[in-house]
DNA sequence: AGGCCTATGTCAGTAACTGTCATCACTATA
DNA sequence: TATAGTGATGACAGTTACTGACATAGGCCT
């Protein structure tokens, strides 16, 4: 049983500019080179048909160095999720006190959706890679689950009781999933934040309907 | 790129009883022996600290045979999910036409919950193993996602439009997750179906609240 | 009797990861 | 200015999950 902790090597900006003056020991931005090489290869020939050795070779590095930067072969596509998670959590924390829990979550998701839409090209390419492979879909789900847990925690900070917080967060993620799927499917007819709002309305309508309401 | 299809070897009941009369070529119920060995070892020393070779050895079989019965090391704990999924889907299909989508889903989940509660001891042991390992949690999430997809398809059969069906199914799964977590946490104070009903009520209340209802 | 079927064994191979130690440009300090 | 770190990478061996190909030998059918 061993837990590997990944520390991200950082090369100073000075070192990067100095390299081209012949000063650096290594070509700069190893992590970025690995990431670009991986995404290119995953796109070209698929995730399963790409070996870590090939990624490293294209980035002019060794396999060992790949695993120093990324915990595993999948994580290349997911390490950015933590930044998005922080964005979401602070958006929920900053929502006005008057906002209902579900609305606070949805507003936060709209903001995140806007960010994703800025990186539209990258987002779609990444989504294609993930959709094509079962292992990657697994990883995506656990990232979303972690997002839901973080949102639930943020809601509890706002005074929402435990189970309601979990349920609201999970429902918010469901809203996001459905909206994102529509966005990826249709060709930019509606923006991601718009789709998120629409999906939320649908959730509310669905929950309100039916005989056994209380 | 290769997809391995697992065909489950079946030994006839006759062959099983005949074995103890010295007739069979192999000890019977290889699959069951592998499953029991795996669960025992996962419980004793954890999933990561158990090798497939050890499981096979305890079951008096080879590693290769393990992979003929289970697609991978995790699948031992999840192959039963397909039966549960079929139960869920047919319960949704059989719900009365008058039932609202979300209520049809929840009723189905209550039935599944009752089944899980029968296997209470096994369910809890399995849950402990899964909770202790990230890879297993990933696998569980994708099984739940597949369940959600199957439920959504069943709802569409009932005439529920696409996005609403997805959203209802996802919400149903969220309800189930929260209820199951409570059930595993508290000591049999409330039954699983009861907890599912309570969780559903909470979802409905949450969706109804707030200013931006329409 | 002969031949097919099936569950398992045997064995060799690939590729994802991990641990350990060496290297050597850069940096801080004496 | 010598010297002692520091940090990112390389080199390399080892483990383990998984796959493919072929062998084996009971049971069954004709």
XYZ file of C-alpha atoms (C1' of nucleotides) in Angstrom:
488
model
C 0.000 0.000 0.000
C 1.656 3.185 -1.122
C 0.269 6.603 -1.843
C 2.156 8.586 -4.401
C 2.072 12.307 -3.937
C 2.558 14.322 -7.086
C 4.426 17.552 -6.662
C 4.337 19.678 -9.744
C 7.784 20.885 -10.732
C 7.773 24.569 -11.439
C 10.277 26.324 -13.593
C 10.504 30.042 -12.940
C 9.485 32.454 -15.687
C 13.050 33.647 -15.677
C 14.329 30.158 -16.374
C 11.886 29.801 -19.256
C 12.985 32.948 -21.035
C 16.587 32.219 -20.257
C 16.432 28.847 -21.908
C 16.430 30.226 -25.386
C 19.539 32.062 -24.520
C 21.126 28.683 -24.007
C 21.016 28.728 -20.221
C 18.558 26.069 -19.097
C 19.529 22.514 -18.421
C 16.223 21.274 -19.897
C 13.787 22.386 -22.494
C 11.149 24.409 -20.599
C 7.526 23.565 -19.740
C 7.867 19.794 -19.484
C 4.371 19.481 -18.085
C 2.813 21.481 -20.886
C 4.689 19.491 -23.505
C 3.471 16.253 -21.954
C -0.107 17.503 -21.834
C -0.122 18.644 -25.452
C 1.537 15.448 -26.643
C -0.966 13.322 -24.747
C -4.038 15.144 -26.018
C -2.771 15.077 -29.568
C -2.124 11.338 -29.433
C -5.380 10.551 -27.627
C -7.215 12.426 -30.363
C -5.322 10.863 -33.234
C -5.370 7.225 -32.264
C -7.547 6.996 -29.171
C -6.711 6.714 -25.481
C -6.191 2.963 -25.369
C -3.948 2.897 -28.396
C -1.592 5.436 -26.918
C 1.179 4.326 -24.590
C 2.771 6.547 -22.012
C 6.109 5.796 -23.632
C 4.845 7.340 -26.870
C 3.591 10.448 -25.095
C 6.910 10.881 -23.342
C 8.854 10.361 -26.548
C 6.849 13.006 -28.371
C 7.482 15.419 -25.514
C 11.180 14.512 -25.554
C 11.007 13.181 -21.998
C 10.966 9.816 -20.293
C 8.031 7.754 -19.111
C 9.141 8.261 -15.523
C 8.855 12.005 -15.893
C 5.305 11.652 -17.182
C 4.316 9.937 -13.948
C 6.014 12.637 -11.920
C 3.661 15.188 -13.442
C 0.465 13.146 -13.691
C -0.723 10.526 -11.249
C -1.807 8.286 -14.095
C -2.482 8.195 -17.790
C -6.003 9.604 -17.398
C -5.195 12.492 -15.133
C -3.791 14.531 -18.019
C -7.373 15.276 -18.986
C -8.641 16.020 -15.491
C -6.087 17.923 -13.425
C -7.775 21.206 -14.417
C -10.962 20.159 -12.659
C -9.711 21.350 -9.288
C -9.611 24.965 -10.463
C -13.173 24.681 -11.706
C -14.181 23.188 -8.388
C -12.710 26.114 -6.483
C -14.576 28.494 -8.737
C -17.845 26.693 -8.073
C -17.371 26.569 -4.346
C -16.563 30.249 -3.979
C -19.484 31.167 -6.230
C -21.813 29.278 -3.899
C -20.213 30.862 -0.877
C -20.594 34.344 -2.351
C -24.239 33.955 -3.345
C -26.606 36.385 -1.560
C -28.198 35.078 1.595
C -31.604 35.439 0.021
C -30.828 32.879 -2.711
C -32.406 29.461 -2.291
C -29.830 26.621 -2.186
C -30.690 25.222 -5.589
C -30.552 28.647 -7.175
C -27.195 29.398 -5.601
C -25.863 26.166 -7.066
C -27.319 26.821 -10.482
C -25.947 30.341 -10.636
C -22.523 28.970 -9.794
C -22.852 26.347 -12.522
C -23.781 29.017 -15.045
C -20.590 30.865 -14.224
C -18.564 27.688 -14.649
C -20.389 26.987 -17.881
C -19.366 30.378 -19.201
C -15.725 29.572 -18.455
C -15.971 26.246 -20.243
C -17.554 27.934 -23.197
C -14.587 30.287 -23.517
C -12.346 27.269 -23.986
C -14.932 25.938 -26.416
C -12.536 24.261 -28.815
C -10.538 22.554 -26.093
C -13.700 21.572 -24.201
C -15.192 19.801 -27.185
C -11.999 17.991 -28.142
C -11.569 16.833 -24.572
C -15.178 15.699 -24.457
C -14.752 13.639 -27.614
C -11.740 11.867 -26.156
C -13.536 11.102 -22.908
C -16.740 9.935 -24.555
C -14.801 7.407 -26.605
C -13.366 5.507 -23.647
C -14.965 3.789 -20.677
C -12.057 4.317 -18.284
C -12.116 8.021 -18.984
C -15.846 8.193 -18.429
C -15.284 6.566 -15.047
C -12.752 9.160 -14.117
C -15.045 11.948 -15.212
C -17.830 10.646 -13.035
C -15.690 10.606 -9.942
C -14.577 14.156 -10.610
C -18.210 15.182 -10.852
C -18.960 13.321 -7.646
C -16.168 15.154 -5.920
C -17.634 18.369 -7.270
C -21.002 17.437 -5.821
C -19.416 16.748 -2.456
C -17.660 20.110 -2.491
C -20.873 21.892 -3.410
C -22.714 20.114 -0.635
C -20.077 21.225 1.835
C -20.390 24.813 0.634
C -24.150 24.634 1.095
C -23.768 23.343 4.622
C -21.590 26.363 5.309
C -24.622 28.423 4.347
C -26.720 26.612 6.928
C -28.428 24.072 4.701
C -28.973 20.849 6.671
C -26.957 17.760 5.690
C -29.139 15.549 3.507
C -30.784 18.514 1.785
C -27.355 19.886 0.956
C -26.236 16.597 -0.596
C -29.439 16.283 -2.534
C -29.292 19.833 -3.831
C -25.704 19.423 -4.935
C -26.437 16.126 -6.687
C -29.454 17.624 -8.400
C -27.335 20.562 -9.510
C -24.782 18.215 -11.034
C -27.581 16.358 -12.796
C -28.800 19.645 -14.220
C -25.296 20.401 -15.419
C -24.793 16.973 -16.982
C -27.971 17.182 -18.985
C -27.240 20.738 -20.097
C -23.691 19.907 -21.109
C -24.845 16.919 -23.113
C -27.284 19.118 -25.016
C -24.598 21.725 -25.589
C -22.157 19.177 -26.955
C -24.871 17.705 -29.173
C -26.429 20.777 -30.719
C -24.271 23.181 -32.677
C -24.049 26.319 -30.586
C -27.705 27.097 -30.905
C -27.968 27.983 -27.246
C -25.181 28.960 -24.874
C -24.219 26.693 -22.021
C -25.535 29.022 -19.298
C -28.833 29.264 -21.158
C -29.071 25.487 -21.334
C -28.318 25.206 -17.647
C -31.160 27.548 -16.803
C -33.516 25.597 -19.047
C -32.470 22.315 -17.470
C -33.089 23.714 -14.014
C -36.600 24.745 -14.956
C -37.246 21.257 -16.177
C -36.049 19.754 -12.915
C -38.369 21.988 -10.942
C -41.323 21.148 -13.141
C -40.617 17.453 -12.840
C -40.354 17.546 -9.063
C -43.576 19.510 -8.752
C -45.605 17.099 -10.816
C -47.283 13.913 -9.655
C -49.764 12.771 -7.048
C -47.479 11.871 -4.157
C -46.140 15.347 -3.549
C -46.247 15.259 0.180
C -7.618 -2.006 -29.101
C -9.326 -5.198 -28.099
C -12.620 -5.853 -26.419
C -12.737 -8.975 -24.332
C -16.061 -10.681 -24.091
C -16.552 -12.708 -20.975
C -18.603 -15.830 -21.343
C -19.500 -17.336 -18.039
C -18.737 -21.033 -17.905
C -21.622 -22.959 -16.483
C -21.358 -26.339 -14.888
C -24.600 -28.248 -14.819
C -26.207 -29.073 -11.474
C -25.686 -32.728 -12.336
C -21.975 -32.195 -12.712
C -21.864 -30.447 -9.354
C -23.501 -33.260 -7.450
C -21.532 -35.837 -9.372
C -18.251 -34.283 -8.368
C -18.419 -35.541 -4.840
C -18.871 -38.963 -6.257
C -15.490 -38.466 -7.876
C -16.744 -37.854 -11.368
C -15.913 -34.261 -12.300
C -12.703 -33.163 -13.892
C -12.641 -30.035 -11.730
C -13.844 -28.929 -8.358
C -17.257 -27.338 -8.994
C -18.365 -23.685 -8.907
C -15.111 -22.084 -9.951
C -16.779 -18.697 -10.295
C -18.299 -18.830 -6.829
C -14.993 -19.893 -5.295
C -13.242 -16.992 -7.001
C -15.860 -14.544 -5.830
C -15.746 -15.701 -2.224
C -11.953 -15.746 -2.202
C -11.790 -12.243 -3.644
C -14.271 -10.741 -1.206
C -12.589 -12.396 1.735
C -9.173 -11.098 0.726
C -10.440 -7.621 -0.150
C -11.988 -7.446 3.302
C -8.980 -8.800 5.139
C -6.190 -6.811 3.574
C -7.871 -4.303 1.258
C -8.404 -4.233 -2.477
C -5.015 -2.814 -3.440
C -3.082 -5.214 -1.280
C -4.678 -8.225 -2.876
C -3.242 -9.655 -6.076
C -5.244 -11.657 -8.544
C -2.680 -14.426 -8.151
C -3.577 -14.643 -4.464
C -7.284 -14.794 -5.181
C -6.770 -17.547 -7.715
C -4.529 -19.492 -5.387
C -7.087 -19.378 -2.583
C -9.736 -20.622 -4.999
C -7.351 -23.357 -6.215
C -7.390 -21.970 -9.748
C -5.057 -19.988 -11.972
C -4.922 -16.267 -12.592
C -5.946 -16.854 -16.193
C -9.150 -18.494 -15.068
C -9.983 -15.520 -12.883
C -9.933 -13.283 -15.943
C -12.118 -15.707 -17.846
C -14.840 -15.220 -15.238
C -14.397 -11.518 -14.446
C -13.435 -8.792 -16.878
C -11.123 -7.261 -14.304
C -10.208 -7.256 -10.655
C -13.028 -4.879 -9.725
C -15.813 -6.589 -11.557
C -16.073 -9.285 -8.889
C -17.947 -6.758 -6.789
C -20.186 -5.428 -9.544
C -21.333 -8.173 -11.864
C -24.547 -8.517 -9.842
C -25.561 -4.982 -10.778
C -27.041 -6.045 -14.089
C -29.738 -8.096 -12.369
C -30.643 -5.125 -10.204
C -30.801 -2.943 -13.276
C -33.233 -5.287 -14.989
C -35.386 -5.266 -11.881
C -35.440 -1.478 -11.847
C -36.255 -1.154 -15.517
C -39.142 -3.568 -15.446
C -40.513 -1.944 -12.299
C -40.602 1.383 -14.109
C -42.177 -0.200 -17.154
C -44.856 -1.847 -15.030
C -45.796 1.267 -13.072
C -49.390 2.418 -13.588
C -49.888 4.994 -16.327
C -51.191 7.439 -13.760
C -47.880 7.529 -11.898
C -45.735 10.619 -12.417
C -42.263 9.828 -13.787
C -40.403 10.639 -10.600
C -42.807 8.558 -8.540
C -42.458 5.614 -10.888
C -38.695 5.782 -10.503
C -38.841 6.105 -6.755
C -41.215 3.177 -6.368
C -38.838 1.084 -8.430
C -35.926 2.166 -6.254
C -37.831 1.205 -3.127
C -38.283 -2.286 -4.517
C -34.583 -2.535 -5.295
C -33.793 -1.208 -1.855
C -35.844 -3.969 -0.311
C -33.824 -6.551 -2.231
C -30.549 -5.015 -1.080
C -31.778 -5.020 2.467
C -32.406 -8.755 2.312
C -28.735 -9.269 1.532
C -27.982 -6.833 4.348
C -24.808 -8.469 5.596
C -23.326 -8.856 2.136
C -24.402 -5.350 1.117
C -22.655 -3.730 4.039
C -19.448 -5.722 3.669
C -19.352 -4.890 -0.018
C -19.966 -1.232 0.738
C -17.078 -1.148 3.182
C -14.729 -2.593 0.599
C -15.827 -0.116 -2.053
C -15.717 2.908 0.223
C -12.115 2.120 1.099
C -10.779 2.333 -2.439
C -10.895 5.067 -5.073
C -10.825 2.748 -8.080
C -13.796 0.856 -6.731
C -15.703 4.052 -6.096
C -15.111 4.978 -9.721
C -16.515 1.702 -10.883
C -19.541 2.091 -8.670
C -20.283 5.495 -10.099
C -20.246 4.234 -13.654
C -22.599 1.433 -12.707
C -24.966 3.983 -11.218
C -24.672 6.111 -14.337
C -25.548 3.124 -16.473
C -28.506 2.565 -14.181
C -29.595 6.149 -14.702
C -29.335 5.733 -18.451
C -31.434 2.580 -18.335
C -34.058 4.286 -16.179
C -34.168 7.232 -18.558
C -34.729 4.878 -21.477
C -37.546 3.172 -19.600
C -39.141 6.546 -18.935
C -38.931 7.492 -22.595
C -40.788 4.281 -23.347
C -43.545 5.682 -21.175
C -43.686 8.826 -23.278
C -41.572 11.128 -21.120
C -39.647 13.521 -23.385
C -35.859 13.135 -23.631
C -34.255 15.685 -21.319
C -36.970 15.333 -18.685
C -36.414 11.590 -18.702
C -32.663 11.985 -18.175
C -33.187 14.520 -15.460
C -35.762 12.416 -13.642
C -33.535 9.368 -13.762
C -30.516 11.294 -12.491
C -32.584 12.815 -9.719
C -33.833 9.355 -8.793
C -30.285 8.073 -8.549
C -29.375 11.053 -6.400
C -32.266 10.212 -4.095
C -31.039 6.645 -3.880
C -27.430 7.613 -3.192
C -28.379 9.878 -0.322
C -30.737 7.295 1.144
C -28.199 4.504 0.888
C -25.545 6.608 2.560
C -27.896 7.253 5.484
C -28.774 3.590 5.667
C -25.148 2.517 5.771
C -24.391 5.170 8.385
C -27.209 4.725 10.858
C -27.745 1.390 12.521
C -30.920 0.001 11.029
C -33.091 2.665 12.564
C -35.080 3.092 9.383
C -35.422 0.670 6.500
C -33.938 1.467 3.126
C -37.308 1.925 1.395
C -38.351 4.291 4.164
C -35.197 6.316 3.727
C -35.742 6.470 -0.012
C -39.220 7.871 0.487
C -37.897 10.467 2.928
C -35.132 11.462 0.556
C -37.641 11.912 -2.263
C -39.756 14.223 -0.155
C -36.693 16.286 0.569
C -35.869 16.581 -3.124
C -39.358 17.795 -3.886
C -39.265 20.353 -1.093
C -35.893 21.626 -2.232
C -37.000 22.023 -5.845
C -40.152 23.854 -4.826
C -38.343 26.394 -2.687
C -36.722 29.619 -3.837
C -37.609 32.749 -5.754
C -36.722 31.709 -9.312
C -39.351 29.027 -9.618
C -40.524 29.883 -13.095
C -14.872 -45.752 -31.310
C -14.231 -41.447 -32.746
C -14.754 -36.657 -32.707
C -16.430 -32.340 -30.863
C -17.194 -29.236 -26.922
C -15.857 -26.896 -22.858
C -13.466 -25.412 -18.687
C -9.203 -25.109 -17.270
C -3.921 -24.994 -17.439
C 0.506 -23.203 -19.367
C 3.326 -19.787 -20.997
C 4.946 -15.785 -23.082
C 4.145 -11.031 -23.788
C 2.608 -5.943 -23.163
C 2.084 -1.829 -20.630
C 0.871 0.815 -16.454
C 2.854 2.143 -12.661
C 6.611 2.402 -8.410
C 11.068 2.671 -5.932
C 15.776 3.941 -5.940
C 19.744 6.026 -7.168
C 22.550 8.993 -10.307
C 23.262 13.455 -12.657
C 24.075 18.189 -13.061
C 22.578 23.146 -13.902
C 21.348 26.434 -10.668
C 21.417 28.860 -5.899
C 22.584 30.191 -1.494
C 25.969 30.599 1.787
C 30.446 30.707 3.976
C 35.224 31.953 -4.979
C 34.896 27.357 -3.253
C 31.391 24.350 -1.360
C 27.329 22.436 -0.190
C 22.634 21.958 -1.221
C 18.196 21.714 -4.278
C 15.261 20.312 -7.758
C 13.973 18.375 -12.237
C 15.122 14.820 -14.893
C 17.281 10.181 -16.521
C 18.321 5.214 -15.956
C 16.867 0.954 -14.636
C 14.916 -2.832 -12.362
C 10.756 -4.689 -10.399
C 5.622 -5.715 -9.721
C 1.130 -6.610 -11.384
C -3.048 -6.258 -14.254
C -4.434 -8.063 -18.253
C -4.265 -10.589 -23.216
C -3.429 -14.101 -26.814
C -2.300 -18.678 -28.337
C -2.113 -23.219 -27.692
C -2.422 -27.633 -24.923
C -5.165 -30.943 -22.112
C -8.645 -34.033 -20.888
C -13.279 -35.152 -19.176
C -18.223 -35.421 -20.948
C -21.398 -35.912 -24.675
C -23.192 -37.142 -29.201
C -23.389 -39.980 -33.182
